[in-house]
Coordinates of C-alpha atoms and ligand atoms in Angstrom, one line a residue:
M1 CA 91.9 98.2 57.9
E2 CA 91.5 100.2 55.1
T3 CA 89.7 103.6 55.3
D4 CA 88.4 105.5 52.5
L5 CA 89.7 108.7 52.8
S6 CA 87.1 110.6 50.5
K7 CA 84.4 109.7 53.0
F8 CA 86.5 110.8 55.9
N9 CA 84.6 113.8 56.9
K10 CA 87.5 115.2 59.0
E11 CA 86.5 117.5 61.6
A12 CA 83.2 116.1 62.5
D13 CA 84.9 112.6 63.1
F14 CA 87.5 114.0 64.6
A15 CA 85.4 115.6 67.1
A16 CA 83.3 111.9 67.9
V17 CA 86.8 110.4 68.3
A18 CA 87.9 113.1 70.8
E19 CA 84.5 112.7 72.5
Q20 CA 84.9 108.8 73.0
L21 CA 88.4 109.1 74.1
K22 CA 87.2 112.1 76.6
N23 CA 84.6 109.3 77.9
C24 CA 87.1 106.5 78.3
I25 CA 89.7 108.4 80.0
E26 CA 86.9 110.1 82.2
K27 CA 85.6 106.2 83.1
V28 CA 89.3 105.2 83.9
Q29 CA 89.8 108.3 86.4
T30 CA 86.2 107.8 88.0
R31 CA 85.7 104.3 88.0
M32 CA 87.5 100.8 88.2
Q33 CA 86.8 98.0 86.2
S34 CA 84.4 94.9 87.7
I35 CA 86.1 91.7 86.4
T36 CA 83.2 89.8 86.8
E37 CA 81.0 92.2 85.0
N38 CA 83.8 92.2 82.1
L39 CA 83.7 88.3 81.9
T40 CA 79.6 88.3 82.0
N41 CA 79.6 90.5 79.1
L42 CA 82.1 88.7 77.0
F43 CA 80.4 85.4 77.7
T44 CA 77.1 86.8 77.1
T45 CA 78.1 87.9 73.8
A46 CA 79.8 84.7 72.6
I47 CA 76.9 82.3 74.2
T48 CA 74.3 84.4 72.4
A49 CA 76.4 84.1 69.1
A50 CA 77.3 80.3 69.5
F51 CA 74.0 79.4 70.5
P52 CA 71.4 82.0 69.0
D53 CA 68.6 79.4 69.5
I54 CA 68.4 79.7 73.2
T55 CA 66.7 82.7 74.6
D56 CA 68.1 83.8 78.1
P57 CA 71.1 81.4 78.4
P58 CA 72.6 81.0 81.5
I59 CA 75.7 82.8 82.0
V60 CA 77.7 81.2 85.0
I61 CA 80.8 83.1 86.2
A62 CA 82.3 82.1 89.1
L63 CA 85.9 82.7 91.1
S64 CA 88.1 79.6 90.6
G65 CA 89.4 77.7 93.9
N66 CA 92.5 78.4 95.2
N67 CA 94.4 75.6 92.8
P68 CA 95.9 77.7 90.3
K69 CA 95.6 74.9 87.6
F70 CA 91.9 75.9 87.4
G71 CA 92.5 79.8 86.1
D72 CA 91.5 82.6 87.8
Y73 CA 87.6 82.5 87.0
Q74 CA 85.5 80.0 85.7
C75 CA 82.4 80.0 83.1
N76 CA 80.3 77.3 84.0
S77 CA 77.3 77.8 81.4
A78 CA 78.4 74.7 79.4
L79 CA 76.9 71.9 81.4
P80 CA 73.6 73.8 82.0
L81 CA 73.3 74.4 78.5
A82 CA 73.8 71.0 77.4
N83 CA 70.7 70.2 79.9
I84 CA 68.7 72.9 77.7
Y85 CA 69.5 71.3 74.6
K86 CA 68.8 67.8 76.4
Q87 CA 65.2 69.1 77.1
L88 CA 64.9 70.3 73.6
G89 CA 65.8 66.5 72.4
K90 CA 69.4 67.5 71.0
K91 CA 72.2 65.7 72.6
I92 CA 75.4 67.8 72.4
A93 CA 78.4 67.1 74.7
P94 CA 79.6 69.9 77.5
R95 CA 82.8 70.1 76.4
E96 CA 81.8 70.5 72.8
I97 CA 79.7 73.4 74.0
A98 CA 82.6 75.1 76.1
Q99 CA 84.6 74.5 73.0
K100 CA 82.4 76.8 70.9
I101 CA 81.9 79.1 73.7
V102 CA 85.6 79.8 73.7
E103 CA 85.8 80.0 70.3
N104 CA 83.3 82.8 70.2
V105 CA 84.7 85.1 73.3
P106 CA 85.9 88.3 71.5
S107 CA 89.5 89.2 72.7
H108 CA 89.9 91.4 75.5
E109 CA 92.9 92.6 77.6
L110 CA 91.6 90.9 80.7
I111 CA 92.1 87.6 79.3
E112 CA 95.3 85.8 78.8
K113 CA 93.9 82.3 77.6
F114 CA 91.2 80.1 78.4
E115 CA 91.3 76.1 79.1
V116 CA 88.4 73.8 78.7
A117 CA 88.7 71.3 81.6
G118 CA 86.8 68.4 83.0
P119 CA 83.4 67.5 81.7
G120 CA 83.0 71.3 80.3
F121 CA 84.2 74.0 82.6
I122 CA 86.0 77.0 81.3
N123 CA 88.9 77.8 83.1
I124 CA 89.9 81.4 82.5
F125 CA 93.4 83.0 83.2
L126 CA 93.6 86.4 83.8
D127 CA 96.3 88.6 82.1
K128 CA 99.4 90.2 84.1
N129 CA 99.8 93.2 82.0
Y130 CA 96.1 93.8 82.2
A131 CA 96.5 93.6 86.3
T132 CA 99.7 95.6 86.5
N133 CA 98.1 98.3 84.5
S134 CA 94.8 98.1 86.2
L135 CA 96.6 98.5 89.5
S136 CA 98.8 101.0 88.6
T137 CA 95.7 103.5 88.1
I138 CA 95.3 103.2 91.8
F139 CA 98.3 105.6 92.3
E140 CA 97.2 108.2 89.7
Y141 CA 93.4 108.2 90.3
G142 CA 93.0 106.3 93.9
V143 CA 91.0 103.6 94.6
R144 CA 87.8 104.1 92.9
P145 CA 84.2 102.5 92.7
P146 CA 82.7 100.5 89.4
S147 CA 80.6 101.7 87.3
I148 CA 76.8 102.2 88.2
K149 CA 74.1 102.1 85.7
K150 CA 72.4 104.7 86.9
K151 CA 72.6 107.4 89.9
L152 CA 69.8 106.9 92.0
K153 CA 68.2 108.8 94.5
V154 CA 68.2 106.6 97.6
L155 CA 66.7 107.3 101.4
V156 CA 68.2 105.2 104.2
D157 CA 66.0 105.1 107.1
F158 CA 68.1 103.9 110.0
S159 CA 69.2 104.2 113.8
S160 CA 65.4 105.5 114.5
P161 CA 65.2 105.2 118.2
N162 CA 62.2 106.2 119.9
I163 CA 62.0 109.3 122.2
A164 CA 61.8 109.2 125.8
K165 CA 62.7 105.5 125.6
E166 CA 66.5 104.1 126.2
M167 CA 68.4 103.7 122.7
H168 CA 69.2 100.2 123.0
V169 CA 71.8 97.5 121.1
G170 CA 69.2 96.9 118.6
H171 CA 69.1 100.6 117.3
L172 CA 72.9 100.4 117.6
R173 CA 73.0 97.6 115.1
S174 CA 70.6 99.7 113.1
T175 CA 72.5 102.4 113.2
I176 CA 75.9 100.6 112.3
I177 CA 74.6 98.5 109.8
G178 CA 72.9 101.6 108.1
D179 CA 75.7 104.0 108.4
S180 CA 78.0 101.5 106.2
I181 CA 75.5 100.7 103.5
C182 CA 75.2 104.9 103.1
R183 CA 78.9 104.9 102.9
L184 CA 79.0 102.3 100.3
L185 CA 76.2 103.8 98.3
E186 CA 77.7 106.9 98.4
F187 CA 81.0 105.8 97.2
L188 CA 79.4 104.0 94.3
G189 CA 78.1 107.5 93.5
H190 CA 74.4 107.5 94.3
D191 CA 72.7 110.4 96.0
I192 CA 72.0 109.4 99.5
L193 CA 69.6 110.8 102.4
R194 CA 70.1 109.5 105.5
I195 CA 66.7 109.9 107.9
N196 CA 66.6 109.2 111.3
H197 CA 62.8 108.2 111.5
V198 CA 62.5 108.6 115.3
G199 CA 59.5 107.3 117.3
D200 CA 58.3 110.9 118.5
W201 CA 54.3 111.0 118.0
G202 CA 52.8 107.8 119.7
T203 CA 50.3 107.8 122.3
Q204 CA 52.7 107.9 125.1
F205 CA 53.6 111.8 124.5
G206 CA 49.7 112.2 125.8
M207 CA 51.0 111.0 129.2
L208 CA 54.5 112.6 129.3
I209 CA 52.9 116.0 128.5
A210 CA 50.4 115.8 131.3
H211 CA 52.9 114.4 133.6
L212 CA 55.4 117.7 132.6
Q213 CA 52.5 119.8 133.1
D214 CA 51.7 118.9 136.5
K215 CA 55.1 118.5 137.8
F216 CA 56.8 121.8 136.4
P217 CA 53.7 124.1 135.4
D218 CA 55.7 127.0 134.6
Y219 CA 57.7 124.8 131.8
L220 CA 56.4 127.2 129.1
V221 CA 58.8 130.3 130.5
K222 CA 61.4 128.0 132.5
S223 CA 62.9 124.8 130.8
P224 CA 62.2 122.0 133.4
P225 CA 65.4 119.9 134.6
I226 CA 64.4 116.4 133.4
S227 CA 67.7 115.1 132.2
D228 CA 66.9 111.6 133.2
L229 CA 63.7 111.0 130.6
Q230 CA 63.5 107.6 131.7
T231 CA 62.6 108.2 135.0
F232 CA 60.0 110.6 134.1
Y233 CA 58.6 108.3 131.6
K234 CA 58.3 105.5 134.3
E235 CA 56.8 108.1 136.4
S236 CA 54.1 109.2 134.0
K237 CA 53.5 105.3 132.9
K238 CA 52.7 104.6 136.7
R239 CA 50.3 107.8 136.9
F240 CA 48.8 106.4 133.6
D241 CA 48.3 102.7 134.5
E242 CA 46.9 103.9 138.1
D243 CA 45.0 107.0 137.6
E244 CA 41.7 107.2 135.8
E245 CA 41.8 110.9 135.7
F246 CA 45.2 111.4 134.7
K247 CA 44.7 108.6 131.6
K248 CA 41.9 110.7 130.4
R249 CA 43.9 113.8 130.5
A250 CA 46.7 112.2 128.8
Y251 CA 44.3 111.2 125.9
A252 CA 43.0 114.5 125.6
S253 CA 46.9 115.9 125.6
V254 CA 47.6 113.7 122.5
V255 CA 44.6 115.1 120.7
K256 CA 45.6 118.4 121.4
L257 CA 49.7 117.8 120.4
Q258 CA 48.3 115.8 117.3
S259 CA 46.2 119.4 116.5
F260 CA 49.4 121.4 116.7
D261 CA 48.2 123.3 120.0
P262 CA 51.0 125.5 120.6
D263 CA 51.6 124.8 124.5
H264 CA 51.6 121.3 123.6
I265 CA 54.0 121.6 121.2
K266 CA 56.0 123.4 123.2
A267 CA 55.9 120.7 126.2
W268 CA 56.6 118.0 123.3
E269 CA 59.7 119.9 122.1
L270 CA 61.3 119.9 125.4
I271 CA 60.9 116.5 125.6
C272 CA 62.2 115.5 122.2
N273 CA 65.1 117.5 123.0
V274 CA 66.3 115.8 125.9
S275 CA 66.3 112.5 124.2
R276 CA 67.7 114.3 121.1
K277 CA 70.9 115.5 123.0
E278 CA 71.3 111.9 124.3
F279 CA 71.2 110.2 120.8
Q280 CA 73.6 112.7 119.4
K281 CA 76.6 111.8 122.1
I282 CA 76.1 108.2 120.7
Y283 CA 76.2 109.6 117.0
D284 CA 79.3 112.0 117.6
R285 CA 81.2 108.9 119.1
L286 CA 80.7 106.8 116.4
D287 CA 81.1 109.7 113.6
I288 CA 77.7 108.9 112.0
K289 CA 75.7 111.6 110.2
L290 CA 71.7 111.6 110.3
I291 CA 68.8 113.7 109.5
E292 CA 66.2 113.6 111.7
R293 CA 62.6 113.2 110.4
G294 CA 60.3 111.8 112.9
E295 CA 56.8 110.4 112.7
S296 CA 55.4 113.6 113.7
F297 CA 56.7 114.8 110.4
Y298 CA 54.1 112.9 108.6
Q299 CA 50.9 113.9 110.8
T300 CA 49.0 116.2 108.0
R301 CA 50.1 113.5 105.4
M302 CA 48.4 110.5 107.4
E303 CA 45.3 112.8 107.5
Q304 CA 45.6 113.4 104.1
L305 CA 46.2 109.5 103.3
V306 CA 43.2 108.7 105.3
K307 CA 40.8 110.5 102.9
E308 CA 42.5 109.3 100.0
L309 CA 42.4 105.9 101.1
A310 CA 38.6 106.0 101.9
N311 CA 37.7 103.4 99.5
D312 CA 40.4 101.2 100.3
L313 CA 39.8 100.4 103.8
E314 CA 38.1 98.2 105.6
E315 CA 36.4 98.2 108.7
D316 CA 37.3 95.6 111.4
E317 CA 36.0 95.9 115.1
G318 CA 35.9 99.7 114.8
R319 CA 39.5 100.2 113.5
K320 CA 40.1 101.0 109.6
V321 CA 42.5 98.5 108.1
L322 CA 44.2 98.2 105.1
W323 CA 45.0 94.7 103.0
G324 CA 48.0 94.1 100.7
G325 CA 47.9 90.4 100.1
G326 CA 49.6 89.2 103.3
T327 CA 48.5 87.4 106.1
I328 CA 47.8 90.6 108.3
P329 CA 46.3 93.8 107.2
L330 CA 48.0 97.2 108.0
T331 CA 46.1 99.3 110.8
I332 CA 45.4 102.7 109.4
V333 CA 42.9 104.3 111.9
K334 CA 42.6 102.7 115.4
S335 CA 39.0 102.6 117.0
D336 CA 39.7 105.8 119.1
G337 CA 40.1 107.8 115.3
G338 CA 44.2 107.7 116.2
F339 CA 47.0 106.8 114.0
T340 CA 49.4 104.1 114.1
Y341 CA 53.2 103.2 113.3
D342 CA 51.6 101.5 110.0
T343 CA 49.8 104.9 109.1
S344 CA 53.2 107.0 109.4
D345 CA 55.2 104.3 107.4
M346 CA 52.5 104.6 104.5
A347 CA 52.6 108.1 104.7
A348 CA 56.4 108.2 104.6
I349 CA 57.0 105.6 101.9
K350 CA 54.4 107.6 99.5
H351 CA 56.2 110.9 100.5
R352 CA 59.5 109.2 99.6
L353 CA 58.7 107.7 96.4
H354 CA 56.3 110.4 95.2
E355 CA 56.9 113.7 96.8
E356 CA 61.0 113.5 97.0
K357 CA 60.9 111.0 94.2
H358 CA 63.4 108.6 95.2
D359 CA 64.4 105.6 93.6
W360 CA 65.2 103.5 96.2
V361 CA 64.1 103.3 99.9
I362 CA 65.8 101.2 102.5
Y363 CA 64.7 100.4 106.0
V364 CA 67.2 99.2 108.8
T365 CA 65.6 97.4 111.7
D366 CA 65.6 94.6 113.7
A367 CA 64.4 91.1 111.7
G368 CA 61.1 91.0 114.1
Q369 CA 59.6 93.9 112.1
A370 CA 60.2 91.8 108.9
T371 CA 56.0 91.5 108.8
H372 CA 55.5 94.7 109.2
F373 CA 57.5 95.8 106.3
Q374 CA 56.3 93.1 103.8
T375 CA 52.5 94.0 104.6
L376 CA 53.5 97.7 104.1
F377 CA 55.3 97.1 100.8
G378 CA 52.2 94.9 100.1
C379 CA 50.1 97.5 100.4
A380 CA 51.9 100.4 99.0
K381 CA 52.3 97.8 95.8
K382 CA 48.5 97.5 96.1
I383 CA 47.5 101.2 96.1
G384 CA 49.8 102.5 93.4
V385 CA 52.9 104.0 95.7
I386 CA 55.3 101.4 95.0
D387 CA 55.9 101.0 91.5
E388 CA 58.3 97.9 90.9
K389 CA 59.3 99.0 87.4
V390 CA 60.9 101.6 88.8
H391 CA 61.2 101.4 92.5
R392 CA 63.4 99.2 95.0
V393 CA 62.3 98.9 98.4
D394 CA 64.4 97.0 100.8
H395 CA 64.0 95.8 104.5
V396 CA 67.5 95.1 106.1
G397 CA 66.4 92.9 108.7
F398 CA 69.2 91.8 111.5
G399 CA 69.0 89.3 114.2
V400 CA 68.9 90.3 117.8
V401 CA 72.3 90.9 120.2
L402 CA 72.6 88.3 122.8
G403 CA 75.1 88.5 125.5
E404 CA 77.9 86.0 126.3
D405 CA 75.3 83.8 127.8
K406 CA 73.4 83.6 124.9
K407 CA 70.6 85.2 126.7
K408 CA 69.2 88.5 125.7
F409 CA 71.7 91.5 125.8
K410 CA 71.2 92.5 129.4
T411 CA 73.2 94.0 132.3
R412 CA 74.1 91.8 135.2
S413 CA 71.5 93.2 137.3
G414 CA 69.2 92.5 134.4
D415 CA 68.4 96.0 133.2
T416 CA 68.8 96.9 129.6
V417 CA 72.2 98.4 128.7
R418 CA 73.1 102.1 128.3
L419 CA 74.9 102.3 125.1
L420 CA 76.7 105.4 126.7
D421 CA 78.1 103.1 129.5
L422 CA 78.9 100.4 126.4
L423 CA 81.0 102.4 124.3
D424 CA 82.7 103.8 127.5
E425 CA 83.4 99.8 128.6
G426 CA 84.5 99.6 124.9
L427 CA 87.3 102.3 125.5
R428 CA 88.6 101.1 128.9
R429 CA 88.9 97.5 127.2
A430 CA 90.6 98.9 124.4
L431 CA 92.9 100.9 126.5
D432 CA 93.9 97.7 128.7
K433 CA 94.5 96.0 125.4
L434 CA 96.9 98.5 124.4
K435 CA 98.5 98.6 127.5
E436 CA 98.6 94.8 127.5
K437 CA 100.7 95.0 124.3
E438 CA 103.0 97.8 125.4
R439 CA 101.6 100.2 123.1
D440 CA 101.9 103.0 125.5
K441 CA 105.3 102.8 126.0
V442 CA 105.9 103.6 122.2
L443 CA 103.1 106.0 121.4
T444 CA 102.7 109.7 122.3
P445 CA 99.6 110.6 124.5
E446 CA 98.1 111.7 121.5
E447 CA 98.3 108.7 119.6
L448 CA 97.5 106.1 122.4
K449 CA 94.3 108.4 122.6
Q450 CA 93.5 107.6 118.8
A451 CA 94.5 104.2 118.7
Q452 CA 92.3 103.9 121.6
E453 CA 89.0 105.2 120.0
S454 CA 89.9 103.6 117.0
V455 CA 89.9 100.0 118.4
A456 CA 87.1 100.5 120.7
Y457 CA 84.8 101.7 118.1
G458 CA 86.0 100.1 115.3
C459 CA 85.9 96.6 117.0
I460 CA 81.9 97.4 118.1
K461 CA 81.0 98.2 114.3
Y462 CA 83.1 95.5 113.1
S463 CA 81.9 92.6 115.1
D464 CA 78.4 93.5 114.1
L465 CA 79.2 94.0 110.3
S466 CA 81.3 91.0 110.0
H467 CA 78.6 88.8 111.1
N468 CA 75.6 88.0 108.5
R469 CA 73.2 90.3 109.6
N470 CA 70.3 87.7 109.3
H471 CA 71.6 85.6 112.1
E472 CA 71.8 87.1 116.0
Y473 CA 74.9 87.7 117.1
V474 CA 76.8 87.5 120.8
F475 CA 78.0 91.0 121.9
S476 CA 81.6 89.9 123.3
F477 CA 84.2 92.5 124.1
D478 CA 86.5 89.6 124.9
K479 CA 86.2 88.2 121.2
M480 CA 85.9 91.4 119.3
L481 CA 89.1 92.7 121.0
E482 CA 91.1 89.5 119.9
D483 CA 94.0 90.1 117.4
K484 CA 93.7 86.7 115.8
G485 CA 91.1 86.0 113.3
N486 CA 88.4 88.4 111.5
T487 CA 88.3 91.2 114.1
A488 CA 89.0 94.8 113.8
V489 CA 92.3 94.6 116.2
Y490 CA 93.7 92.2 113.5
L491 CA 92.9 94.5 110.6
L492 CA 93.9 97.5 112.2
Y493 CA 97.2 96.1 113.2
A494 CA 97.7 94.5 109.7
Y495 CA 97.1 97.9 108.2
T496 CA 99.7 99.7 110.2
R497 CA 102.2 96.9 109.6
I498 CA 101.7 97.3 105.8
K499 CA 102.2 101.3 106.4
S500 CA 105.4 100.9 108.4
I501 CA 107.2 98.9 105.4
A502 CA 107.6 101.8 103.3
R503 CA 108.1 103.8 106.4
T504 CA 111.2 101.4 107.2
A505 CA 112.3 101.8 103.5
N506 CA 112.1 106.0 104.2
L507 CA 109.1 106.4 101.4
T508 CA 106.4 108.4 101.7
P509 CA 102.7 107.9 100.1
E510 CA 103.9 110.8 98.0
K511 CA 107.3 109.4 97.0
I512 CA 105.4 106.2 96.3
R513 CA 103.1 107.8 93.8
E514 CA 106.0 109.5 91.9
L515 CA 107.8 106.0 92.0
S516 CA 104.7 104.8 90.3
K517 CA 105.5 106.9 87.1
T518 CA 108.5 105.0 86.6
H519 CA 108.1 101.4 88.2
Q520 CA 105.5 98.8 87.9
I521 CA 104.0 97.2 90.5
T522 CA 105.7 93.5 89.8
L523 CA 103.3 90.4 90.1
E524 CA 105.9 87.8 89.0
H525 CA 106.0 85.8 92.2
D526 CA 102.8 83.4 92.9
K527 CA 102.1 85.4 95.9
E528 CA 102.4 88.7 94.2
W529 CA 100.0 87.3 91.9
K530 CA 97.9 86.1 94.4
L531 CA 97.7 89.4 96.3
G532 CA 97.4 91.4 93.2
K533 CA 94.3 89.5 91.9
V534 CA 92.5 89.9 95.3
L535 CA 93.2 93.5 95.1
L536 CA 91.2 93.8 91.3
R537 CA 88.1 91.8 92.9
F538 CA 87.4 95.2 94.9
P539 CA 84.7 96.5 92.4
D540 CA 83.2 93.1 92.3
V541 CA 83.0 92.9 96.3
L542 CA 81.0 96.2 96.4
L543 CA 78.6 95.3 93.3
K544 CA 77.9 92.1 95.0
I545 CA 77.0 94.0 98.2
T546 CA 74.5 96.5 96.3
K547 CA 72.6 93.3 95.8
D548 CA 71.7 91.8 98.7
L549 CA 73.2 94.6 101.1
C550 CA 75.0 92.2 103.3
L551 CA 78.6 94.0 104.7
H552 CA 79.9 90.8 106.1
H553 CA 81.0 89.9 102.0
L554 CA 83.1 93.3 102.3
C555 CA 84.7 92.0 106.2
E556 CA 85.3 89.0 104.4
Y557 CA 87.4 90.2 101.7
V558 CA 89.1 92.7 103.7
Y559 CA 90.4 89.6 106.0
E560 CA 91.4 88.1 102.6
I561 CA 93.6 91.0 101.5
A562 CA 95.2 90.9 105.1
T563 CA 95.9 87.1 105.3
T564 CA 96.8 87.3 101.6
F565 CA 99.4 90.2 102.1
T566 CA 101.0 88.0 105.2
E567 CA 101.4 85.2 102.7
F568 CA 103.1 87.7 99.9
Y569 CA 105.2 89.6 102.7
D570 CA 106.3 86.3 104.4
N571 CA 107.6 84.9 100.7
C572 CA 108.7 88.0 99.1
Y573 CA 111.2 90.5 100.4
C574 CA 110.2 94.1 99.7
I575 CA 113.6 95.3 101.8
E576 CA 116.6 93.6 101.8
R577 CA 119.2 94.2 104.6
D578 CA 123.0 92.9 105.1
S579 CA 124.2 91.3 108.1
V580 CA 124.4 93.9 110.2
G581 CA 120.9 95.2 109.4
D582 CA 121.5 98.1 107.1
I583 CA 119.1 98.2 104.0
V584 CA 120.7 97.4 100.7
N585 CA 117.9 96.8 98.6
I586 CA 114.7 98.1 98.2
N587 CA 112.3 96.2 95.7
I588 CA 110.3 99.0 94.2
G589 CA 107.7 96.7 92.6
R590 CA 106.8 95.3 95.6
I591 CA 106.5 98.4 97.8
L592 CA 104.1 99.6 95.2
L593 CA 102.3 96.6 95.8
T594 CA 102.2 96.9 99.2
E595 CA 101.0 100.6 99.2
A596 CA 98.1 99.7 96.9
T597 CA 97.2 97.0 99.1
A598 CA 97.2 100.2 102.0
M599 CA 95.2 101.9 99.8
V600 CA 92.5 99.2 99.0
L601 CA 92.2 98.4 102.9
E602 CA 91.7 102.1 103.6
R603 CA 88.8 102.2 101.4
C604 CA 87.2 99.1 102.6
F605 CA 87.9 100.6 106.2
Y606 CA 86.1 103.8 105.1
I607 CA 82.8 101.9 103.9
L608 CA 83.2 100.0 107.2
G609 CA 83.2 103.0 109.3
L610 CA 86.8 102.4 110.9
K611 CA 89.4 104.9 111.2
P612 CA 92.9 103.3 110.8
V613 CA 95.7 104.8 112.8
S614 CA 99.2 104.8 110.9
K615 CA 100.7 103.9 114.2
M616 CA 99.1 101.6 116.7
Ligands
LIG1 N1 60.0 103.9 109.0 C1 60.4 102.9 110.1 N2 59.4 102.1 110.5 N3 61.8 102.9 110.2 C2 62.0 102.3 111.7 C3 61.7 102.7 112.7 C4 61.9 102.0 114.0 C5 61.3 102.0 115.3 N4 61.4 103.6 115.7 C6 61.7 101.2 116.6 O1 62.3 101.7 117.6 O2 61.7 100.1 116.5

């Protein structure tokens, strides 16, 4: 390339180039490249250049199947393009289209070569040098997320149990799925607010407070002993159903509470605190961080909302409802003048999108509430609260939890399962499993305890996340504690095995990082290459999950890493020994690949809320 030096404004250009370079370096340091995104961009360029007369051409990039003959990725745009031309009355053979596309793809370090195959598939072969360099950056900068278009303010509404009622397995699912979504979006670099939208404001508080006042008249000066809120709830409910006088007082209490009468607020706080303590025990055990902002938070906003909506509300048998284009309306004001779950959700979404200016709000609840959220979103669009051009809202629904008998998850005696009991059982069963494998004989008591907790909580979280959340799911400790198949136990073991390889070779992670400066990951052997390519898909997997918020994609990916690693390890020596078992050779390139695998796994585990242990 020739440069006209007379036009070269040295300082300004130097500064511009330096700036560009700095940006490039920063990008490599903080972000990993998404192969699918890169290919999509390249093929968009190629197809628009080759076929400028087609607006919005189909860009279809997919992973090739298992046969290396078909390359690593495919562009399958030629066939649909041929169809578009056919409809326009032009006959062009798909193979010819494919050929023309290939000729127009700009050269890129990612791609070694293309092959047009069959009726017009474009097989794409990744470049090994690119792969080696890309994987090596992991040692220097760690496992990084892919680029995002814009840093978003995201609110995730999850867990959200109800005060004075039992937190049940449905809430456990919401807690696990919601936490994992937060971890993923945080890792991608978004700004996340984790909100526990607890049910702390319904009419049930009237009867609870009235009952509290009767049973512990000195509650304002002495904390009442109501550790067993369930029983307390049942007692007050019984009185509410049987005693007209009490019922009246209960209603009066709600009114007083909702107008913030200090004594009623005090009673309400006492009751909420009991539940809060119980919920926190679960969150601490599962290492879940959440900020409580319950329905009560919206009381004054609900009052305001009703005023603002005066012209949009319709009378319906004494109720005031809001239609949003769906089959049912939201009930904004009940016939007795009170507010509902709908009212608080409408006030909440307005607060979230307009006062707090979130770009994206995610609700994680059971699929049974799908209609509620559809209606909420429909109404919010209608009254201008959701602007589809700038806001994204998702209801992340999930199926019901079933027992091993495929019936609703219950204890043997038919009661709802207490979550703390469930976690305790997990701990017990995890310990049994570790003892069965005689791990108690090799681990220190401290290591054993860590392994026990990692397995117990890990298996509960993982079995939930690894199932497509849209389906119902059978809760089975036997299944989740199996050490074969896509289970937490299998994966945690796989991870410790991978970590032990370098340990056997006497190489610490620090030493391996040191070695990565002078040695390269090897991707020569078929199985090395296969594993390397799986690791490079990490950014793509994360981007895919941001679209449908289905974490099972990540679980499938983790499982694929573990099984591909096993294939590699069975075929490629990392450490060679002589006949008496002494180490005679360490293959550094393979140790590097092993460590990169462990690092990607660690990152995935983190997003899934699993805590790997290096010894198990
Ligand atoms: N904004 C919301 N509606 N969040 C979900 C609340 C879940 C509700 N408390 C329940 O137990 O079903």
